[in-house]
mmCIF file of N, CA and C in Angstrom:
data_model
loop_
_atom_site.group_PDB
_atom_site.id
_atom_site.type_symbol
_atom_site.label_atom_id
_atom_site.label_comp_id
_atom_site.label_asym_id
_atom_site.label_seq_id
_atom_site.Cartn_x
_atom_site.Cartn_y
_atom_site.Cartn_z
ATOM 1 N N MET X 1 28.382 -9.775 -7.312
ATOM 2 C CA MET X 1 28.385 -10.704 -6.207
ATOM 3 C C MET X 1 27.385 -11.820 -6.517
ATOM 4 N N PRO X 2 27.822 -12.929 -7.051
ATOM 5 C CA PRO X 2 26.904 -14.020 -7.368
ATOM 6 C C PRO X 2 26.390 -14.690 -6.100
ATOM 7 N N SER X 3 25.167 -15.161 -6.175
ATOM 8 C CA SER X 3 24.579 -15.853 -5.034
ATOM 9 C C SER X 3 23.596 -16.899 -5.530
ATOM 10 N N VAL X 4 23.319 -17.844 -4.678
ATOM 11 C CA VAL X 4 22.347 -18.889 -4.971
ATOM 12 C C VAL X 4 21.223 -18.746 -3.966
ATOM 13 N N VAL X 5 20.001 -18.612 -4.476
ATOM 14 C CA VAL X 5 18.835 -18.459 -3.616
ATOM 15 C C VAL X 5 18.022 -19.736 -3.713
ATOM 16 N N GLY X 6 17.753 -20.347 -2.563
ATOM 17 C CA GLY X 6 16.960 -21.569 -2.527
ATOM 18 C C GLY X 6 15.477 -21.235 -2.496
ATOM 19 N N ASN X 7 14.742 -21.946 -1.672
ATOM 20 C CA ASN X 7 13.305 -21.705 -1.554
ATOM 21 C C ASN X 7 13.047 -20.331 -0.961
ATOM 22 N N LEU X 8 12.054 -19.650 -1.509
ATOM 23 C CA LEU X 8 11.733 -18.298 -1.073
ATOM 24 C C LEU X 8 10.228 -18.120 -1.081
ATOM 25 N N VAL X 9 9.675 -17.683 0.042
ATOM 26 C CA VAL X 9 8.237 -17.434 0.148
ATOM 27 C C VAL X 9 8.055 -16.034 0.712
ATOM 28 N N VAL X 10 7.355 -15.173 -0.033
ATOM 29 C CA VAL X 10 7.027 -13.830 0.427
ATOM 30 C C VAL X 10 5.515 -13.747 0.503
ATOM 31 N N GLN X 11 4.984 -13.613 1.708
ATOM 32 C CA GLN X 11 3.539 -13.535 1.860
ATOM 33 C C GLN X 11 3.048 -12.097 1.780
ATOM 34 N N ASN X 12 3.795 -11.165 2.347
ATOM 35 C CA ASN X 12 3.398 -9.762 2.324
ATOM 36 C C ASN X 12 4.661 -8.920 2.427
ATOM 37 N N SER X 13 4.799 -7.957 1.533
ATOM 38 C CA SER X 13 5.965 -7.091 1.549
ATOM 39 C C SER X 13 5.503 -5.650 1.439
ATOM 40 N N ASN X 14 5.780 -4.866 2.469
ATOM 41 C CA ASN X 14 5.445 -3.441 2.458
ATOM 42 C C ASN X 14 6.750 -2.664 2.372
ATOM 43 N N GLY X 15 7.162 -2.354 1.182
ATOM 44 C CA GLY X 15 8.426 -1.667 0.972
ATOM 45 C C GLY X 15 9.163 -2.299 -0.181
ATOM 46 N N SER X 16 10.461 -2.434 -0.046
ATOM 47 C CA SER X 16 11.245 -3.027 -1.129
ATOM 48 C C SER X 16 11.798 -4.374 -0.683
ATOM 49 N N PHE X 17 11.879 -5.274 -1.633
ATOM 50 C CA PHE X 17 12.391 -6.622 -1.388
ATOM 51 C C PHE X 17 13.489 -6.865 -2.409
ATOM 52 N N ASN X 18 14.727 -6.994 -1.964
ATOM 53 C CA ASN X 18 15.870 -7.067 -2.871
ATOM 54 C C ASN X 18 16.564 -8.415 -2.779
ATOM 55 N N LEU X 19 16.924 -8.949 -3.942
ATOM 56 C CA LEU X 19 17.781 -10.129 -4.033
ATOM 57 C C LEU X 19 18.932 -9.770 -4.962
ATOM 58 N N GLY X 20 20.147 -9.816 -4.463
ATOM 59 C CA GLY X 20 21.290 -9.510 -5.303
ATOM 60 C C GLY X 20 21.749 -8.073 -5.144
ATOM 61 N N ASP X 21 22.507 -7.603 -6.125
ATOM 62 C CA ASP X 21 23.090 -6.264 -6.079
ATOM 63 C C ASP X 21 22.167 -5.261 -6.755
ATOM 64 N N PHE X 22 22.027 -4.097 -6.134
ATOM 65 C CA PHE X 22 21.216 -3.016 -6.694
ATOM 66 C C PHE X 22 21.979 -1.715 -6.547
ATOM 67 N N TYR X 23 21.961 -0.916 -7.607
ATOM 68 C CA TYR X 23 22.626 0.382 -7.562
ATOM 69 C C TYR X 23 21.697 1.452 -7.006
ATOM 70 N N ASN X 24 20.498 1.519 -7.546
ATOM 71 C CA ASN X 24 19.564 2.560 -7.149
ATOM 72 C C ASN X 24 18.182 1.936 -6.997
ATOM 73 N N VAL X 25 17.628 2.019 -5.810
ATOM 74 C CA VAL X 25 16.310 1.451 -5.547
ATOM 75 C C VAL X 25 15.410 2.565 -5.057
ATOM 76 N N SER X 26 14.296 2.744 -5.726
ATOM 77 C CA SER X 26 13.342 3.778 -5.348
ATOM 78 C C SER X 26 11.930 3.228 -5.521
ATOM 79 N N PRO X 27 11.405 2.542 -4.515
ATOM 80 C CA PRO X 27 10.051 1.987 -4.656
ATOM 81 C C PRO X 27 9.001 3.086 -4.699
ATOM 82 N N LYS X 28 8.005 2.888 -5.533
ATOM 83 C CA LYS X 28 6.940 3.876 -5.685
ATOM 84 C C LYS X 28 5.598 3.171 -5.597
ATOM 85 N N GLU X 29 4.631 3.846 -5.010
ATOM 86 C CA GLU X 29 3.302 3.263 -4.878
ATOM 87 C C GLU X 29 2.280 4.386 -4.809
ATOM 88 N N ASN X 30 1.180 4.191 -5.513
ATOM 89 C CA ASN X 30 0.052 5.113 -5.440
ATOM 90 C C ASN X 30 -1.168 4.338 -4.983
ATOM 91 N N THR X 31 -1.822 4.840 -3.962
ATOM 92 C CA THR X 31 -3.038 4.182 -3.496
ATOM 93 C C THR X 31 -4.093 5.225 -3.183
ATOM 94 N N LYS X 32 -5.324 4.835 -3.336
ATOM 95 C CA LYS X 32 -6.454 5.658 -2.927
ATOM 96 C C LYS X 32 -7.455 4.729 -2.273
ATOM 97 N N ALA X 33 -7.880 5.068 -1.090
ATOM 98 C CA ALA X 33 -8.799 4.194 -0.364
ATOM 99 C C ALA X 33 -9.983 5.002 0.136
ATOM 100 N N TYR X 34 -11.145 4.418 0.017
ATOM 101 C CA TYR X 34 -12.363 4.989 0.576
ATOM 102 C C TYR X 34 -12.833 4.052 1.678
ATOM 103 N N ASN X 35 -12.799 4.510 2.905
ATOM 104 C CA ASN X 35 -13.203 3.680 4.034
ATOM 105 C C ASN X 35 -14.341 4.353 4.772
ATOM 106 N N GLY X 36 -15.333 3.569 5.090
ATOM 107 C CA GLY X 36 -16.451 4.075 5.870
ATOM 108 C C GLY X 36 -16.093 4.157 7.342
ATOM 109 N N SER X 37 -17.071 4.456 8.128
ATOM 110 C CA SER X 37 -16.857 4.625 9.558
ATOM 111 C C SER X 37 -16.418 3.311 10.193
ATOM 112 N N GLY X 38 -15.242 3.299 10.799
ATOM 113 C CA GLY X 38 -14.735 2.119 11.484
ATOM 114 C C GLY X 38 -14.188 1.040 10.575
ATOM 115 N N ALA X 39 -13.994 1.312 9.283
ATOM 116 C CA ALA X 39 -13.574 0.266 8.350
ATOM 117 C C ALA X 39 -12.085 -0.034 8.423
ATOM 118 N N SER X 40 -11.265 0.923 8.783
ATOM 119 C CA SER X 40 -9.818 0.699 8.753
ATOM 120 C C SER X 40 -9.221 0.540 10.144
ATOM 121 N N ASN X 41 -10.008 0.123 11.097
ATOM 122 C CA ASN X 41 -9.488 -0.130 12.438
ATOM 123 C C ASN X 41 -8.690 -1.422 12.446
ATOM 124 N N VAL X 42 -7.584 -1.418 13.167
ATOM 125 C CA VAL X 42 -6.776 -2.623 13.310
ATOM 126 C C VAL X 42 -6.543 -2.867 14.795
ATOM 127 N N GLY X 43 -6.509 -4.110 15.164
ATOM 128 C CA GLY X 43 -6.278 -4.460 16.555
ATOM 129 C C GLY X 43 -6.810 -5.842 16.848
ATOM 130 N N PHE X 44 -6.525 -6.329 18.043
ATOM 131 C CA PHE X 44 -6.960 -7.664 18.417
ATOM 132 C C PHE X 44 -8.468 -7.693 18.654
ATOM 133 N N VAL X 45 -8.977 -6.742 19.418
ATOM 134 C CA VAL X 45 -10.419 -6.628 19.663
ATOM 135 C C VAL X 45 -10.813 -5.194 19.357
ATOM 136 N N VAL X 46 -11.680 -5.010 18.366
ATOM 137 C CA VAL X 46 -12.142 -3.675 17.984
ATOM 138 C C VAL X 46 -13.654 -3.646 18.113
ATOM 139 N N ASN X 47 -14.157 -2.718 18.904
ATOM 140 C CA ASN X 47 -15.598 -2.524 19.051
ATOM 141 C C ASN X 47 -15.944 -1.146 18.518
ATOM 142 N N THR X 48 -16.744 -1.093 17.472
ATOM 143 C CA THR X 48 -17.179 0.183 16.915
ATOM 144 C C THR X 48 -18.693 0.219 16.899
ATOM 145 N N PHE X 49 -19.229 1.363 17.236
ATOM 146 C CA PHE X 49 -20.668 1.588 17.209
ATOM 147 C C PHE X 49 -20.894 2.880 16.436
ATOM 148 N N SER X 50 -21.042 2.769 15.127
ATOM 149 C CA SER X 50 -21.099 3.958 14.292
ATOM 150 C C SER X 50 -22.494 4.246 13.756
ATOM 151 N N GLY X 51 -23.442 3.364 13.961
ATOM 152 C CA GLY X 51 -24.790 3.612 13.454
ATOM 153 C C GLY X 51 -24.806 3.594 11.939
ATOM 154 N N VAL X 52 -25.544 4.506 11.347
ATOM 155 C CA VAL X 52 -25.640 4.603 9.891
ATOM 156 C C VAL X 52 -24.419 5.359 9.382
ATOM 157 N N SER X 53 -23.770 4.803 8.367
ATOM 158 C CA SER X 53 -22.559 5.405 7.838
ATOM 159 C C SER X 53 -22.639 5.465 6.323
ATOM 160 N N ALA X 54 -22.172 6.563 5.742
ATOM 161 C CA ALA X 54 -22.112 6.712 4.290
ATOM 162 C C ALA X 54 -20.756 7.317 3.932
ATOM 163 N N THR X 55 -20.145 6.810 2.876
ATOM 164 C CA THR X 55 -18.849 7.301 2.421
ATOM 165 C C THR X 55 -19.015 7.967 1.066
ATOM 166 N N ASN X 56 -18.581 9.216 0.959
ATOM 167 C CA ASN X 56 -18.664 9.956 -0.290
ATOM 168 C C ASN X 56 -17.432 9.623 -1.131
ATOM 169 N N THR X 57 -17.641 8.967 -2.267
ATOM 170 C CA THR X 57 -16.528 8.599 -3.144
ATOM 171 C C THR X 57 -16.479 9.461 -4.399
ATOM 172 N N PHE X 58 -17.211 10.562 -4.425
ATOM 173 C CA PHE X 58 -17.207 11.449 -5.589
ATOM 174 C C PHE X 58 -15.877 12.185 -5.662
ATOM 175 N N ASP X 59 -15.231 12.120 -6.811
ATOM 176 C CA ASP X 59 -13.939 12.774 -7.028
ATOM 177 C C ASP X 59 -14.121 13.774 -8.159
ATOM 178 N N SER X 60 -14.166 15.056 -7.839
ATOM 179 C CA SER X 60 -14.528 16.074 -8.829
ATOM 180 C C SER X 60 -13.412 16.399 -9.820
ATOM 181 N N ASP X 61 -12.159 16.113 -9.491
ATOM 182 C CA ASP X 61 -11.092 16.433 -10.440
ATOM 183 C C ASP X 61 -11.011 15.374 -11.539
ATOM 184 N N VAL X 62 -10.442 15.770 -12.675
ATOM 185 C CA VAL X 62 -10.371 14.878 -13.830
ATOM 186 C C VAL X 62 -9.350 13.770 -13.593
ATOM 187 N N ALA X 63 -8.185 14.111 -13.048
ATOM 188 C CA ALA X 63 -7.135 13.124 -12.808
ATOM 189 C C ALA X 63 -6.377 13.507 -11.549
ATOM 190 N N ASP X 64 -5.821 12.512 -10.898
ATOM 191 C CA ASP X 64 -4.986 12.760 -9.736
ATOM 192 C C ASP X 64 -3.571 13.094 -10.189
ATOM 193 N N GLN X 65 -2.718 13.482 -9.253
ATOM 194 C CA GLN X 65 -1.352 13.840 -9.595
ATOM 195 C C GLN X 65 -0.607 12.621 -10.116
ATOM 196 N N ASP X 66 0.142 12.801 -11.205
ATOM 197 C CA ASP X 66 0.892 11.709 -11.807
ATOM 198 C C ASP X 66 2.100 11.343 -10.957
ATOM 199 N N GLN X 67 2.509 10.105 -11.089
ATOM 200 C CA GLN X 67 3.720 9.628 -10.440
ATOM 201 C C GLN X 67 4.838 9.658 -11.472
ATOM 202 N N ILE X 68 5.925 10.364 -11.154
ATOM 203 C CA ILE X 68 7.022 10.490 -12.109
ATOM 204 C C ILE X 68 8.267 9.819 -11.547
ATOM 205 N N ALA X 69 9.115 9.342 -12.429
ATOM 206 C CA ALA X 69 10.353 8.684 -12.018
ATOM 207 C C ALA X 69 11.381 9.727 -11.610
ATOM 208 N N THR X 70 12.110 9.449 -10.544
ATOM 209 C CA THR X 70 13.139 10.374 -10.060
ATOM 210 C C THR X 70 14.476 9.664 -9.942
ATOM 211 N N ALA X 71 14.827 8.889 -10.941
ATOM 212 C CA ALA X 71 16.100 8.173 -10.835
ATOM 213 C C ALA X 71 16.995 8.498 -11.999
#
């Protein structure tokens, strides 16, 4: 199915973004986040009173689980 795509602007995409024909789509993502107290709050007005905060980022294992293809 041929198509012509004009101007295209993608500011943020959480998931898959497809142009044209696709047979098999399997988006994969690995993330690791360390957030302190009140760091990942979202909202219009957020009030947090956490005092002194410390985040332990020590990871005792050698490697995390691998991501493998399933297609």
